[in-house]
Amino acid sequence: MTEQRGEVVLRVVPHMTDINTNGHIFGGWVLSQMDIAGGIVASRIAQGPVATVAIESMTFIAPILLGDIVSVYAHEERRGRTSVAVRIDVVATRGRKAAKVELTSGLFTFVALDENHRPRPLPEA
Ligand SMILES: CC(C)(COP(=O)(O)OP(=O)(O)OC[C@H]1O[C@@H](n2cnc3c(N)ncnc32)[C@H](O)[C@@H]1OP(=O)(O)O)[C@@H](O)C(=O)NCCC(=O)NCCS
């Protein structure tokens, strides 16, 4: 996980219904939170709607447990003509001592969309 995590875009708590048969939180649940957080950062950069075009990398570092407070950090890593790659790091605050546990890290690419749902050039940085 990178040292520079960017801002906390989401802080969420998983529910009983998000547990898989191992007693951990479903990978799909955390992917969904990452997609939401990355989309917020990307649409701010694009100044309009974006679509997720690719998950370029995704690492599940440690299991997420019920009771974790899950913080989703995101920052721009790379910018193209119509696309932006957003680094998303997820960290749990766990237990009475509020230990920080690194959970996942991914690089999601979003494309700015025009009114016809086609790629649109990003505004000037
Ligand atoms: C997003 C979408 C409009 C892009 O259309 P497209 O015809 O592939 O567009 P382009 O080939 O012109 O690529 C657009 C940008 O995406 C990038 N891109 C396309 N495929 C990519 C991939 N697999 N990985 C990383 N970047 C990719 C291109 O490099 C380009 O970036 P740039 O302009 O910054 O250089 C189209 O693929 C789409 O609608 N996909 C479905 C999106 C979706 O439903 N997402 C889930 C819900 S949000």
PDB file of C-alpha atoms in Angstrom, residues 12-125:
ATOM      1  CA  VAL A  12     -18.589   2.444   6.374  1.00  0.00           C
ATOM      2  CA  VAL A  13     -19.481  -0.459   8.666  1.00  0.00           C
ATOM      3  CA  PRO A  14     -20.280  -3.909   7.219  1.00  0.00           C
ATOM      4  CA  HIS A  15     -23.448  -5.705   8.342  1.00  0.00           C
ATOM      5  CA  MET A  16     -24.253  -9.320   9.266  1.00  0.00           C
ATOM      6  CA  THR A  17     -25.609  -9.867   5.739  1.00  0.00           C
ATOM      7  CA  ASP A  18     -22.152  -9.040   4.271  1.00  0.00           C
ATOM      8  CA  ILE A  19     -20.474 -12.076   5.910  1.00  0.00           C
ATOM      9  CA  ASN A  20     -19.369 -15.061   3.822  1.00  0.00           C
ATOM     10  CA  THR A  21     -19.125 -18.663   5.007  1.00  0.00           C
ATOM     11  CA  ASN A  22     -15.606 -18.037   6.431  1.00  0.00           C
ATOM     12  CA  GLY A  23     -17.026 -15.407   8.786  1.00  0.00           C
ATOM     13  CA  HIS A  24     -15.252 -12.692   6.815  1.00  0.00           C
ATOM     14  CA  ILE A  25     -16.787  -9.890   4.767  1.00  0.00           C
ATOM     15  CA  PHE A  26     -17.446 -10.683   1.091  1.00  0.00           C
ATOM     16  CA  GLY A  27     -14.810  -9.470  -1.374  1.00  0.00           C
ATOM     17  CA  GLY A  28     -17.637  -8.114  -3.531  1.00  0.00           C
ATOM     18  CA  TRP A  29     -18.787  -5.895  -0.684  1.00  0.00           C
ATOM     19  CA  VAL A  30     -15.420  -4.144  -0.391  1.00  0.00           C
ATOM     20  CA  LEU A  31     -15.051  -3.919  -4.191  1.00  0.00           C
ATOM     21  CA  SER A  32     -18.375  -2.138  -4.294  1.00  0.00           C
ATOM     22  CA  GLN A  33     -17.268   0.371  -1.626  1.00  0.00           C
ATOM     23  CA  MET A  34     -14.032   0.971  -3.552  1.00  0.00           C
ATOM     24  CA  ASP A  35     -15.929   1.541  -6.798  1.00  0.00           C
ATOM     25  CA  ILE A  36     -18.218   4.066  -5.096  1.00  0.00           C
ATOM     26  CA  ALA A  37     -15.290   5.964  -3.515  1.00  0.00           C
ATOM     27  CA  GLY A  38     -13.228   5.940  -6.723  1.00  0.00           C
ATOM     28  CA  GLY A  39     -16.241   7.132  -8.701  1.00  0.00           C
ATOM     29  CA  ILE A  40     -16.698  10.086  -6.345  1.00  0.00           C
ATOM     30  CA  VAL A  41     -13.062  11.173  -6.848  1.00  0.00           C
ATOM     31  CA  ALA A  42     -13.164  10.533 -10.607  1.00  0.00           C
ATOM     32  CA  SER A  43     -16.415  12.419 -11.198  1.00  0.00           C
ATOM     33  CA  ARG A  44     -15.011  15.365  -9.250  1.00  0.00           C
ATOM     34  CA  ILE A  45     -11.972  15.355 -11.578  1.00  0.00           C
ATOM     35  CA  ALA A  46     -14.152  14.845 -14.670  1.00  0.00           C
ATOM     36  CA  GLN A  47     -16.661  17.457 -13.482  1.00  0.00           C
ATOM     37  CA  GLY A  48     -19.428  15.123 -14.582  1.00  0.00           C
ATOM     38  CA  PRO A  49     -20.463  11.488 -14.948  1.00  0.00           C
ATOM     39  CA  VAL A  50     -17.916   8.698 -15.179  1.00  0.00           C
ATOM     40  CA  ALA A  51     -18.010   4.936 -15.743  1.00  0.00           C
ATOM     41  CA  THR A  52     -15.656   2.323 -14.364  1.00  0.00           C
ATOM     42  CA  VAL A  53     -13.829   0.863 -17.367  1.00  0.00           C
ATOM     43  CA  ALA A  54     -11.244  -1.344 -15.646  1.00  0.00           C
ATOM     44  CA  ILE A  55      -9.858  -2.602 -12.369  1.00  0.00           C
ATOM     45  CA  GLU A  56      -6.174  -2.657 -13.268  1.00  0.00           C
ATOM     46  CA  SER A  57      -5.057  -4.209 -10.001  1.00  0.00           C
ATOM     47  CA  MET A  58      -6.685  -5.470  -6.855  1.00  0.00           C
ATOM     48  CA  THR A  59      -5.070  -6.966  -3.769  1.00  0.00           C
ATOM     49  CA  PHE A  60      -6.909  -8.399  -0.779  1.00  0.00           C
ATOM     50  CA  ILE A  61      -4.340  -7.967   2.014  1.00  0.00           C
ATOM     51  CA  ALA A  62      -6.284  -9.052   5.118  1.00  0.00           C
ATOM     52  CA  PRO A  63      -9.836 -10.216   5.890  1.00  0.00           C
ATOM     53  CA  ILE A  64     -12.479  -7.701   6.910  1.00  0.00           C
ATOM     54  CA  LEU A  65     -14.279  -8.611  10.152  1.00  0.00           C
ATOM     55  CA  LEU A  66     -17.659  -7.720  11.559  1.00  0.00           C
ATOM     56  CA  GLY A  67     -17.191  -4.697  13.821  1.00  0.00           C
ATOM     57  CA  ASP A  68     -14.456  -3.149  11.671  1.00  0.00           C
ATOM     58  CA  ILE A  69     -14.866   0.507  10.798  1.00  0.00           C
ATOM     59  CA  VAL A  70     -13.825   0.553   7.158  1.00  0.00           C
ATOM     60  CA  SER A  71     -12.182   3.676   5.728  1.00  0.00           C
ATOM     61  CA  VAL A  72     -11.821   4.000   1.950  1.00  0.00           C
ATOM     62  CA  TYR A  73      -8.994   6.306   0.824  1.00  0.00           C
ATOM     63  CA  ALA A  74      -8.664   7.423  -2.793  1.00  0.00           C
ATOM     64  CA  HIS A  75      -6.417   9.653  -4.854  1.00  0.00           C
ATOM     65  CA  GLU A  76      -5.642  10.290  -8.515  1.00  0.00           C
ATOM     66  CA  GLU A  77      -2.677   8.237  -9.690  1.00  0.00           C
ATOM     67  CA  ARG A  78      -2.686   8.800 -13.453  1.00  0.00           C
ATOM     68  CA  ARG A  79      -4.607  10.918 -15.892  1.00  0.00           C
ATOM     69  CA  GLY A  80      -5.154  10.323 -19.611  1.00  0.00           C
ATOM     70  CA  ARG A  81      -7.204  12.128 -22.258  1.00  0.00           C
ATOM     71  CA  THR A  82     -10.612  10.794 -21.177  1.00  0.00           C
ATOM     72  CA  SER A  83      -9.672   8.493 -18.307  1.00  0.00           C
ATOM     73  CA  VAL A  84      -8.303   8.762 -14.812  1.00  0.00           C
ATOM     74  CA  ALA A  85      -6.756   5.971 -12.735  1.00  0.00           C
ATOM     75  CA  VAL A  86      -7.619   6.233  -9.049  1.00  0.00           C
ATOM     76  CA  ARG A  87      -5.623   4.416  -6.347  1.00  0.00           C
ATOM     77  CA  ILE A  88      -7.960   3.156  -3.651  1.00  0.00           C
ATOM     78  CA  ASP A  89      -6.710   1.870  -0.300  1.00  0.00           C
ATOM     79  CA  VAL A  90      -8.980   0.396   2.360  1.00  0.00           C
ATOM     80  CA  VAL A  91      -8.063   0.361   6.051  1.00  0.00           C
ATOM     81  CA  ALA A  92      -9.954  -1.021   9.084  1.00  0.00           C
ATOM     82  CA  THR A  93     -10.086   0.545  12.491  1.00  0.00           C
ATOM     83  CA  ARG A  94     -10.425  -2.544  14.690  1.00  0.00           C
ATOM     84  CA  GLY A  95     -11.140  -3.303  18.329  1.00  0.00           C
ATOM     85  CA  ARG A  96     -10.988  -1.267  21.523  1.00  0.00           C
ATOM     86  CA  LYS A  97      -7.449  -0.142  20.799  1.00  0.00           C
ATOM     87  CA  ALA A  98      -8.539   1.103  17.360  1.00  0.00           C
ATOM     88  CA  ALA A  99      -5.739  -0.802  15.606  1.00  0.00           C
ATOM     89  CA  LYS A 100      -5.260   0.136  11.945  1.00  0.00           C
ATOM     90  CA  VAL A 101      -5.316  -2.860   9.593  1.00  0.00           C
ATOM     91  CA  GLU A 102      -4.603  -2.547   5.874  1.00  0.00           C
ATOM     92  CA  LEU A 103      -7.304  -4.491   4.029  1.00  0.00           C
ATOM     93  CA  THR A 104      -7.157  -3.950   0.264  1.00  0.00           C
ATOM     94  CA  SER A 105      -5.521  -1.835  -2.418  1.00  0.00           C
ATOM     95  CA  GLY A 106      -6.609  -1.367  -6.013  1.00  0.00           C
ATOM     96  CA  LEU A 107      -6.180   0.759  -9.103  1.00  0.00           C
ATOM     97  CA  PHE A 108      -9.521   1.536 -10.755  1.00  0.00           C
ATOM     98  CA  THR A 109      -9.838   3.370 -14.088  1.00  0.00           C
ATOM     99  CA  PHE A 110     -12.792   5.633 -14.789  1.00  0.00           C
ATOM    100  CA  VAL A 111     -13.797   7.271 -18.079  1.00  0.00           C
ATOM    101  CA  ALA A 112     -15.536  10.651 -18.309  1.00  0.00           C
ATOM    102  CA  LEU A 113     -18.795  10.304 -20.240  1.00  0.00           C
ATOM    103  CA  ASP A 114     -20.705  12.685 -22.490  1.00  0.00           C
ATOM    104  CA  GLU A 115     -24.482  12.827 -22.872  1.00  0.00           C
ATOM    105  CA  ASN A 116     -24.342   9.830 -25.264  1.00  0.00           C
ATOM    106  CA  HIS A 117     -22.432   7.741 -22.725  1.00  0.00           C
ATOM    107  CA  ARG A 118     -19.294   7.968 -24.855  1.00  0.00           C
ATOM    108  CA  PRO A 119     -15.809   9.034 -23.657  1.00  0.00           C
ATOM    109  CA  ARG A 120     -15.406  12.779 -23.125  1.00  0.00           C
ATOM    110  CA  PRO A 121     -12.072  14.624 -22.735  1.00  0.00           C
ATOM    111  CA  LEU A 122     -11.248  15.490 -19.120  1.00  0.00           C
ATOM    112  CA  PRO A 123     -11.236  19.193 -18.250  1.00  0.00           C
ATOM    113  CA  GLU A 124      -7.851  20.895 -17.758  1.00  0.00           C
ATOM    114  CA  ALA A 125      -6.217  19.873 -14.468  1.00  0.00           C
TER     115      ALA A 125
END
